[in-house]
């Protein structure tokens, strides 16, 4: 008994939490240990202390986008690779372009993290970058080896398997977890039957997790869990030993709940990402709203953002769903604060909010109604609809002061330049967000191109005479996935003059290299301005256009901006999409968004 206890202590002492899995080998520079999830390496540099940063995830090496890449992120990489410090953060593909996935984007490290993947970021493979933006670092090389140099040895990779075997065997377990689950059946006295079973664990392991409240005198814990989640408890406890677990869509919510209960944040975040698979499945939107409420209860900020983002992108469908009238005030506050709401126009959003307030009646107090209406961006409402509000709005009389002030801002927006409007407002004014557009899809601001994923048939091949070779050469006509359309040059009337209005746009989707030689991957979308703008407008207005991908005409599953008029489309096989959609079964919606600088 004593010897086995000593063995457990030795296993734990060998483990150094958070350190990289690289093994310093006296006889070889290469490690025979398998690469660990989240490991980093440097590629393409002249020295081993510099190069393009690559991260190991799901069995593959991928790169990091240089958006937001700075010394804090470089510091984490150099620390993870055991270098004494950082010299510089390198951007723009200095060390060549990588291949495969771009795993990380929009990093936000503090510089104190032990690994790059533990820093906040968008999510694995969620990016709009190309490999031309692969990030790199230059680390301090350190001093030459001397006789008293310390050499770090890390054999921690085997610890996970050893602790897993310890849990499976149950050797010298000293803490029992009693699992109680109601079966749904009643006994002879009419009481619900409860199924009980015990899991044998080690107090030393559980003491690493403060939410278990392990004390010196405690020896057991009773855990009441639903029948559906009961099978997941053993896997969850084993994860506490090994940091490894298989997660399925059906087990994700149970594991997420257990991780939330006991403060296992990393598991909670990673299982929360799997909920994105569930979000598109319910057209009634009750599941999505329920998941959001669950994320608020558990404090999972990542899951909250995933749910809110999906509901914002599909706001028009949400408004038309049966779940709209059941939404809470707090939920609407969070939703209306976002600029990535996809709706026909701001007037449509106001009308939907008014209907919600009227249906709720007195259950929503005047203060809450004013707060909700304060999130409507009245200057973004088309001026004709803005004028009609005093005659058509059912809430105009009960909130006349708010409507009058808000409508005045809308009329000022259409009559005055932004420089004039800004003279008497600070940049931190509560009204400042009123002048920023959401994603408006009503005509003429958007156009859709259907995706067929079909190559031109062979009979479309023509033969053109080539004078140089004195014969006919085959010529392959390019498939047309393009449309031209016009929009006003701004949604404010002050810029809609005859000289500059309307402006022309060309929207195209390129499917192969013949159509676009400079495209990195396919499909790639392009939205380019075909008209020239007056100088006074280019100095104060920019176009922050968006590309919306709609899956089978049912839901928006991805939104991204354009860089230099181009948008590289993520695919299920390369870059992970925000929400799942069958490969190629989507449409491209191009949205023009003029906004003040």
XYZ file of C-alpha atoms in Angstrom:
597
model
C 0.000 0.000 0.000
C 2.746 2.447 0.963
C 4.856 1.604 -2.111
C 1.906 2.208 -4.454
C 1.254 5.563 -2.825
C 4.873 6.543 -3.370
C 4.540 5.494 -7.026
C 1.600 7.898 -7.513
C 3.560 10.755 -5.957
C 6.532 10.055 -8.232
C 4.286 10.059 -11.312
C 2.913 13.450 -10.372
C 6.326 14.892 -9.554
C 7.547 13.947 -13.026
C 4.825 16.089 -14.576
C 5.557 19.768 -15.148
C 2.196 21.396 -16.039
C 1.988 23.653 -19.090
C 5.461 22.981 -20.458
C 6.118 22.076 -24.054
C 6.487 18.444 -24.950
C 9.854 18.801 -26.695
C 12.447 16.373 -25.314
C 16.075 17.475 -24.899
C 18.095 14.507 -26.065
C 21.832 14.236 -25.386
C 22.491 12.274 -28.565
C 20.014 13.592 -31.116
C 18.271 16.866 -31.915
C 15.094 15.087 -32.973
C 12.544 13.733 -30.522
C 11.054 10.282 -30.771
C 8.104 11.350 -28.618
C 4.801 11.947 -30.453
C 3.961 15.590 -31.075
C 1.642 17.038 -28.454
C -1.571 18.941 -29.194
C -0.851 22.681 -29.226
C 2.899 22.285 -29.795
C 4.657 24.998 -31.794
C 7.667 25.024 -34.102
C 9.615 27.537 -36.202
C 10.067 26.923 -39.937
C 12.014 28.690 -42.687
C 14.509 30.666 -40.597
C 18.291 30.747 -40.879
C 18.601 29.764 -37.225
C 16.536 27.501 -35.016
C 15.517 30.563 -32.995
C 13.585 32.231 -35.830
C 11.031 31.343 -38.463
C 7.394 30.998 -39.415
C 5.272 29.925 -36.442
C 3.399 26.655 -36.911
C 0.984 25.046 -34.451
C 0.073 21.360 -34.099
C -3.676 20.674 -33.926
C -5.724 17.547 -34.655
C -2.670 15.722 -35.971
C -1.609 18.425 -38.454
C 0.729 21.406 -38.494
C -0.787 24.749 -39.487
C 0.178 28.409 -39.447
C -0.848 31.568 -37.574
C -2.275 34.716 -39.226
C -0.427 37.942 -38.459
C -3.640 39.898 -37.695
C -3.066 41.221 -34.170
C 0.358 39.564 -34.050
C 2.635 41.444 -31.647
C 5.404 41.034 -29.066
C 3.031 39.513 -26.502
C 2.221 36.621 -28.861
C 5.876 36.252 -29.862
C 6.864 36.147 -26.182
C 4.532 33.202 -25.603
C 5.966 31.307 -28.594
C 9.568 31.840 -27.485
C 8.734 30.791 -23.930
C 6.929 27.674 -25.158
C 10.032 26.734 -27.190
C 12.287 27.311 -24.137
C 14.123 30.325 -25.556
C 15.217 32.913 -22.966
C 13.327 35.802 -24.583
C 11.914 37.416 -27.704
C 13.646 39.745 -30.164
C 10.762 40.631 -32.492
C 7.367 39.622 -33.848
C 7.518 39.159 -37.626
C 4.534 39.689 -39.956
C 3.655 39.303 -43.617
C 5.009 35.893 -44.561
C 8.666 36.885 -44.091
C 9.689 33.255 -43.695
C 7.766 31.985 -46.691
C 4.207 30.802 -47.087
C 3.063 27.751 -45.184
C 0.607 25.139 -46.384
C -2.495 23.477 -45.021
C -4.712 25.136 -42.439
C -4.268 28.536 -40.857
C -5.084 27.389 -37.340
C -5.002 30.662 -35.380
C -6.122 34.228 -36.113
C -6.765 37.420 -34.134
C -4.572 36.300 -31.225
C -4.887 38.296 -28.011
C -2.125 37.053 -25.709
C -1.116 38.833 -22.525
C 2.434 37.511 -22.869
C 2.278 35.431 -19.690
C 0.587 32.339 -21.128
C 2.493 29.039 -21.167
C 1.360 28.044 -24.649
C 0.123 29.893 -27.730
C -3.096 27.874 -27.973
C -4.071 28.937 -24.437
C -4.313 32.582 -25.575
C -7.733 33.944 -26.597
C -8.376 33.592 -30.339
C -11.284 33.284 -32.803
C -11.396 29.507 -32.771
C -9.428 26.806 -34.504
C -9.118 27.579 -38.241
C -11.586 30.489 -38.117
C -9.783 33.024 -40.314
C -10.055 35.220 -43.364
C -6.294 35.283 -43.945
C -4.112 33.742 -46.641
C -0.677 32.196 -46.203
C 0.847 35.479 -47.350
C 0.032 36.681 -43.826
C 1.739 33.835 -41.948
C 3.248 35.146 -38.712
C 6.797 34.542 -37.508
C 9.091 35.319 -34.573
C 12.724 35.920 -33.761
C 13.683 34.570 -30.335
C 16.792 35.173 -28.249
C 19.279 32.374 -28.848
C 20.779 32.279 -25.378
C 24.415 31.727 -24.430
C 26.833 28.972 -25.395
C 26.836 25.771 -23.367
C 29.145 25.662 -20.359
C 29.923 22.972 -17.893
C 27.250 24.182 -15.471
C 24.488 24.700 -18.054
C 21.137 23.229 -16.956
C 19.458 20.994 -19.516
C 15.702 20.614 -19.327
C 14.339 17.064 -19.604
C 10.609 16.571 -20.188
C 9.173 13.058 -20.161
C 5.678 14.203 -19.234
C 3.981 12.790 -22.349
C 3.805 9.335 -20.829
C 2.284 10.620 -17.608
C -1.209 10.927 -19.083
C -1.345 7.245 -20.049
C 0.128 6.181 -16.708
C -2.491 8.117 -14.757
C -5.206 6.736 -17.028
C -4.127 3.195 -16.167
C -4.068 4.158 -12.486
C -7.700 5.295 -12.714
C -8.759 2.183 -14.644
C -7.154 -0.162 -12.108
C -8.375 1.792 -9.093
C -5.173 1.050 -7.191
C -5.162 2.540 -3.681
C -8.171 4.770 -4.345
C -9.093 6.775 -1.273
C -12.077 8.843 -2.399
C -15.473 7.557 -3.557
C -17.815 9.501 -5.802
C -21.389 8.247 -5.478
C -23.404 8.831 -8.660
C -27.166 9.054 -8.128
C -29.463 9.144 -11.154
C -33.288 8.974 -11.170
C -34.505 6.181 -13.450
C -37.959 7.649 -14.072
C -39.632 4.591 -12.512
C -41.462 4.504 -9.178
C -41.063 1.944 -6.421
C -43.844 0.283 -4.438
C -44.253 3.368 -2.241
C -44.629 5.652 -5.251
C -41.197 7.222 -4.903
C -38.892 7.673 -7.858
C -36.262 4.960 -8.074
C -32.679 6.159 -7.991
C -29.818 4.260 -9.570
C -26.599 4.456 -7.578
C -23.025 3.520 -8.440
C -19.604 4.417 -7.106
C -16.477 5.621 -8.871
C -13.211 4.987 -7.053
C -10.796 7.928 -7.329
C -7.721 9.436 -5.713
C -8.040 12.424 -3.442
C -4.700 13.757 -4.629
C -5.944 14.066 -8.224
C -9.269 15.666 -7.304
C -7.551 18.152 -4.984
C -6.158 19.813 -8.124
C -9.714 21.047 -8.825
C -10.930 23.413 -6.130
C -14.631 22.964 -6.928
C -14.514 19.421 -5.542
C -13.883 20.959 -2.081
C -11.541 18.141 -1.072
C -10.408 18.399 2.563
C -8.121 16.221 4.645
C -11.015 14.573 6.414
C -13.279 13.998 3.401
C -13.466 10.595 1.750
C -16.574 10.688 -0.432
C -18.774 12.895 -2.573
C -22.393 12.430 -3.634
C -23.259 13.653 -7.119
C -26.826 13.832 -8.410
C -26.928 13.691 -12.186
C -29.604 13.093 -14.797
C -30.049 9.641 -16.292
C -28.996 10.970 -19.700
C -25.701 12.359 -18.379
C -24.878 9.510 -16.004
C -22.814 7.515 -18.582
C -20.565 10.551 -19.130
C -19.406 10.882 -15.526
C -16.793 8.105 -15.688
C -15.270 9.585 -18.856
C -15.242 13.016 -17.227
C -13.460 11.785 -14.082
C -10.928 9.911 -16.222
C -10.290 13.163 -18.111
C -9.239 14.763 -14.813
C -6.429 12.197 -14.705
C -5.390 12.149 -18.361
C -6.590 15.436 -19.970
C -7.912 13.256 -22.811
C -11.518 12.460 -23.727
C -13.674 11.518 -26.710
C -16.520 14.006 -27.196
C -19.532 13.423 -29.431
C -22.394 15.737 -30.304
C -24.664 13.704 -28.009
C -22.261 13.859 -25.044
C -21.066 17.457 -25.506
C -23.715 19.157 -23.357
C -23.345 16.676 -20.472
C -19.563 17.033 -20.453
C -19.907 20.801 -20.737
C -22.221 20.845 -17.718
C -19.865 18.676 -15.643
C -16.899 20.840 -16.643
C -18.862 23.926 -15.626
C -19.846 22.409 -12.264
C -16.264 21.607 -11.319
C -14.489 24.549 -12.941
C -12.636 22.652 -15.677
C -12.487 25.660 -18.005
C -10.477 24.212 -20.897
C -12.846 21.255 -21.318
C -15.842 23.561 -20.977
C -14.566 25.829 -23.769
C -13.654 23.033 -26.162
C -16.935 21.133 -25.749
C -18.782 24.438 -26.117
C -17.315 24.786 -29.606
C -19.070 21.556 -30.616
C -22.452 23.163 -29.973
C -22.032 25.024 -33.248
C -22.996 21.744 -34.938
C -26.398 21.927 -33.237
C -27.187 25.571 -33.950
C -28.440 25.269 -37.562
C -30.640 22.242 -36.875
C -33.736 23.908 -35.371
C -35.686 26.301 -37.660
C -37.929 27.262 -34.727
C -34.862 28.762 -32.961
C -35.928 27.400 -29.556
C -32.769 25.251 -29.365
C -30.479 28.165 -30.181
C -32.120 30.440 -27.609
C -32.037 27.640 -25.013
C -28.317 27.086 -25.629
C -27.686 30.807 -25.182
C -29.556 30.812 -21.855
C -27.571 27.742 -20.801
C -24.300 29.505 -21.693
C -25.281 32.470 -19.504
C -26.051 30.134 -16.587
C -22.719 28.329 -16.913
C -20.712 31.485 -17.586
C -19.304 30.131 -20.849
C -18.482 33.325 -22.751
C -17.333 31.457 -25.862
C -20.624 29.573 -26.151
C -22.518 32.826 -25.571
C -20.677 34.428 -28.474
C -21.237 31.408 -30.765
C -24.985 31.487 -30.068
C -25.330 35.273 -30.360
C -23.304 35.357 -33.560
C -25.456 32.689 -35.213
C -28.656 34.445 -34.137
C -27.320 37.817 -35.329
C -26.426 36.413 -38.752
C -29.869 34.817 -39.011
C -31.775 37.645 -37.350
C -34.428 37.949 -40.069
C -35.329 34.254 -39.707
C -35.288 34.601 -35.902
C -37.717 37.532 -36.082
C -40.096 35.460 -38.221
C -39.819 32.402 -35.942
C -42.117 31.407 -33.045
C -39.219 31.917 -30.611
C -39.097 35.696 -31.204
C -42.003 36.552 -28.915
C -40.508 34.443 -26.094
C -37.128 36.186 -26.026
C -36.085 37.842 -22.781
C -35.274 41.526 -22.395
C -31.647 40.747 -21.500
C -31.257 38.600 -24.601
C -32.646 41.339 -26.862
C -30.328 43.892 -25.251
C -27.331 41.712 -26.109
C -28.574 41.032 -29.646
C -29.468 44.621 -30.562
C -26.072 45.899 -29.420
C -24.353 44.037 -32.276
C -23.323 45.473 -35.635
C -23.285 42.070 -37.380
C -27.081 41.745 -37.385
C -28.212 40.650 -40.842
C -31.584 42.291 -41.585
C -33.227 43.889 -44.643
C -32.874 47.352 -43.099
C -33.008 49.129 -39.735
C -36.701 49.937 -40.181
C -37.452 46.202 -40.358
C -35.622 45.723 -37.047
C -37.535 48.572 -35.379
C -40.858 47.149 -36.543
C -39.946 43.715 -35.133
C -38.934 45.240 -31.796
C -42.151 47.260 -31.595
C -44.181 44.085 -32.192
C -42.256 42.323 -29.404
C -42.855 45.201 -26.958
C -46.577 45.369 -27.794
C -47.002 41.615 -27.356
C -45.231 41.692 -23.970
C -47.484 44.531 -22.794
C -47.119 45.666 -19.204
C -44.708 42.831 -18.374
C -41.966 44.961 -19.937
C -41.612 48.187 -17.982
C -41.247 51.618 -19.552
C -37.583 51.790 -18.543
C -36.809 48.514 -20.335
C -38.746 49.621 -23.425
C -36.743 52.857 -23.612
C -33.481 50.932 -23.200
C -34.398 48.528 -26.008
C -35.525 51.295 -28.372
C -32.262 53.088 -27.602
C -30.428 50.303 -29.448
C -32.211 51.104 -32.723
C -29.964 53.074 -35.088
C -32.483 55.631 -36.351
C -30.051 57.400 -38.750
C -29.713 54.082 -40.602
C -33.471 53.884 -41.292
C -34.272 54.880 -44.911
C -35.474 58.477 -44.787
C -38.925 57.705 -46.248
C -39.585 55.098 -43.540
C -38.195 57.489 -40.953
C -40.750 60.131 -41.909
C -43.605 57.597 -41.853
C -42.892 56.536 -38.238
C -45.001 59.345 -36.756
C -48.003 57.928 -38.626
C -47.331 54.170 -38.590
C -45.545 53.382 -35.313
C -47.795 51.984 -32.575
C -45.305 53.121 -29.922
C -44.799 56.662 -31.202
C -47.368 58.228 -28.861
C -46.219 56.377 -25.738
C -42.539 57.242 -26.379
C -42.976 60.449 -28.381
C -39.958 62.274 -26.921
C -37.598 59.376 -27.679
C -38.929 59.033 -31.227
C -38.733 62.763 -31.946
C -35.118 63.041 -30.754
C -34.089 59.867 -32.588
C -35.857 60.860 -35.806
C -34.180 64.274 -35.675
C -30.777 62.544 -35.595
C -31.886 60.536 -38.610
C -32.868 63.623 -40.600
C -29.619 65.371 -39.601
C -27.694 62.356 -40.883
C -29.329 62.771 -44.286
C -28.840 66.553 -44.442
C -25.416 67.239 -42.898
C -21.905 65.975 -43.522
C -20.383 63.701 -40.922
C -17.748 66.319 -40.079
C -20.534 68.732 -39.189
C -22.324 66.109 -37.098
C -19.124 65.290 -35.221
C -18.343 68.877 -34.242
C -20.637 68.782 -31.243
C -20.252 65.104 -30.304
C -17.368 63.265 -28.683
C -16.145 60.017 -30.229
C -17.350 58.231 -27.071
C -20.882 59.609 -27.346
C -23.660 57.087 -26.769
C -25.103 58.208 -30.104
C -21.889 57.412 -32.012
C -22.940 53.809 -32.732
C -26.113 55.124 -34.420
C -24.019 56.112 -37.450
C -22.509 52.637 -37.942
C -24.461 50.318 -40.257
C -25.381 46.736 -39.571
C -25.496 44.265 -42.486
C -28.482 45.404 -44.568
C -29.612 43.061 -47.348
C -32.597 44.901 -48.843
C -32.374 46.065 -52.441
C -30.277 47.608 -53.802
C -27.570 46.959 -51.184
C -27.039 43.246 -51.857
C -27.014 40.680 -54.646
C -26.897 36.858 -54.588
C -24.950 34.444 -56.793
C -26.075 30.826 -56.666
C -23.402 28.139 -56.349
C -23.594 25.049 -58.564
C -20.017 23.778 -58.231
C -20.138 22.584 -61.856
C -17.322 22.843 -64.381
C -18.245 23.885 -67.942
C -19.272 20.843 -70.017
C -16.855 19.517 -72.621
C -19.077 20.573 -75.518
C -18.463 24.200 -74.540
C -14.859 23.938 -75.784
C -14.143 26.100 -78.842
C -11.127 26.100 -81.137
C -9.523 29.425 -82.057
C -6.926 29.872 -84.814
C -3.431 30.526 -83.435
C -1.264 32.454 -85.931
C 1.956 31.729 -84.056
C 1.614 27.954 -84.311
C -0.340 27.994 -87.604
C -3.080 25.769 -86.229
C -6.197 25.782 -84.068
C -5.798 25.779 -80.294
C -8.514 24.742 -77.839
C -10.092 27.602 -75.923
C -12.088 26.964 -72.766
C -14.745 29.605 -72.081
C -14.778 30.611 -68.431
C -17.956 29.801 -66.502
C -19.876 32.919 -65.568
C -20.435 33.203 -61.839
C -20.732 36.965 -61.854
C -23.227 39.799 -61.730
C -23.131 43.556 -62.014
C -25.366 45.837 -59.963
C -25.675 49.422 -58.803
C -26.218 51.015 -55.397
C -26.405 54.541 -54.035
C -22.932 55.759 -53.150
C -24.049 56.192 -49.542
C -27.183 55.682 -47.458
C -27.147 59.377 -46.520
C -28.976 61.601 -49.011
C -26.267 64.260 -48.799
C -23.952 62.097 -50.918
C -26.582 60.884 -53.368
C -26.024 63.513 -56.055
C -26.488 63.132 -59.799
C -22.745 63.449 -60.389
C -21.794 60.434 -58.256
C -24.966 58.404 -57.910
C -25.484 55.536 -58.463
C -22.212 53.580 -58.370
C -21.591 50.285 -60.171
C -20.277 47.052 -58.669
C -19.000 43.785 -60.100
C -19.547 40.636 -58.027
C -17.858 37.402 -59.085
C -17.101 33.926 -57.775
C -13.972 32.239 -59.144
C -13.982 28.438 -59.166
C -10.577 27.538 -60.637
C -7.130 28.808 -61.630
C -8.168 29.543 -65.219
C -10.652 32.104 -63.989
C -8.304 33.748 -61.476
C -4.556 33.245 -61.710
C -3.834 35.321 -58.593
C -6.304 33.502 -56.357
C -4.750 31.313 -53.664
C -7.629 28.882 -53.186
C -11.078 28.215 -54.584
C -13.774 29.289 -54.503
C -12.784 32.947 -54.096
C -15.257 35.840 -54.233
C -14.600 39.312 -55.596
C -16.582 42.532 -55.117
C -15.052 45.514 -56.893
C -16.199 49.094 -57.371
C -16.572 50.017 -61.042
C -17.273 53.741 -60.544
C -15.094 56.588 -59.345
C -16.010 58.571 -56.237
C -15.600 62.260 -55.558
C -12.623 63.184 -53.397
C -14.739 64.703 -50.644
C -16.453 61.336 -50.241
C -13.324 59.175 -50.334
C -11.885 61.254 -47.496
C -14.816 60.575 -45.192
C -16.470 57.367 -46.419
C -15.227 53.825 -46.873
C -16.906 50.610 -47.985
C -16.785 47.808 -45.395
C -18.494 45.238 -47.578
C -19.444 41.754 -46.436
C -19.822 38.333 -48.016
C -22.604 36.137 -46.619
C -22.623 32.382 -47.246
C -26.111 30.867 -47.046
C -26.452 27.099 -46.677
C -29.036 25.530 -48.986
C -31.080 28.731 -48.743
C -31.857 27.980 -45.084
C -29.371 29.793 -42.854
C -26.338 32.068 -42.951
C -23.366 30.050 -41.763
C -20.430 32.344 -42.505
C -19.798 36.086 -42.813
C -16.501 37.674 -43.782
C -15.112 40.919 -45.106
C -13.162 41.614 -48.273
C -9.439 42.319 -48.403
C -8.411 44.222 -51.513
C -11.829 43.386 -52.999
C -11.219 39.616 -52.560
C -12.613 37.086 -50.086
C -11.122 33.611 -49.802
C -13.977 31.184 -49.097
C -13.379 28.714 -46.258
C -14.267 25.082 -46.991
C -14.991 22.118 -44.767
C -11.792 20.431 -45.945
C -9.431 23.393 -45.510
C -10.382 26.201 -43.159
C -13.098 25.457 -40.634
C -16.380 27.221 -41.292
C -18.180 29.092 -38.534
C -21.114 26.665 -38.674
C -21.376 23.402 -40.633
C -22.761 23.221 -44.175
C -22.455 20.500 -46.854
C -19.528 21.233 -49.157
C -20.573 23.421 -52.065
C -24.252 23.602 -51.072
C -24.288 27.333 -50.456
C -25.010 30.667 -52.084
C -22.924 33.833 -52.090
C -24.562 37.082 -51.003
C -22.589 40.276 -51.584
C -23.528 43.193 -49.302
C -22.364 46.784 -49.866
C -21.834 48.694 -46.591
C -20.777 52.360 -46.851
C -19.761 53.842 -43.517
C -18.194 57.035 -42.237
C -14.489 56.975 -41.381
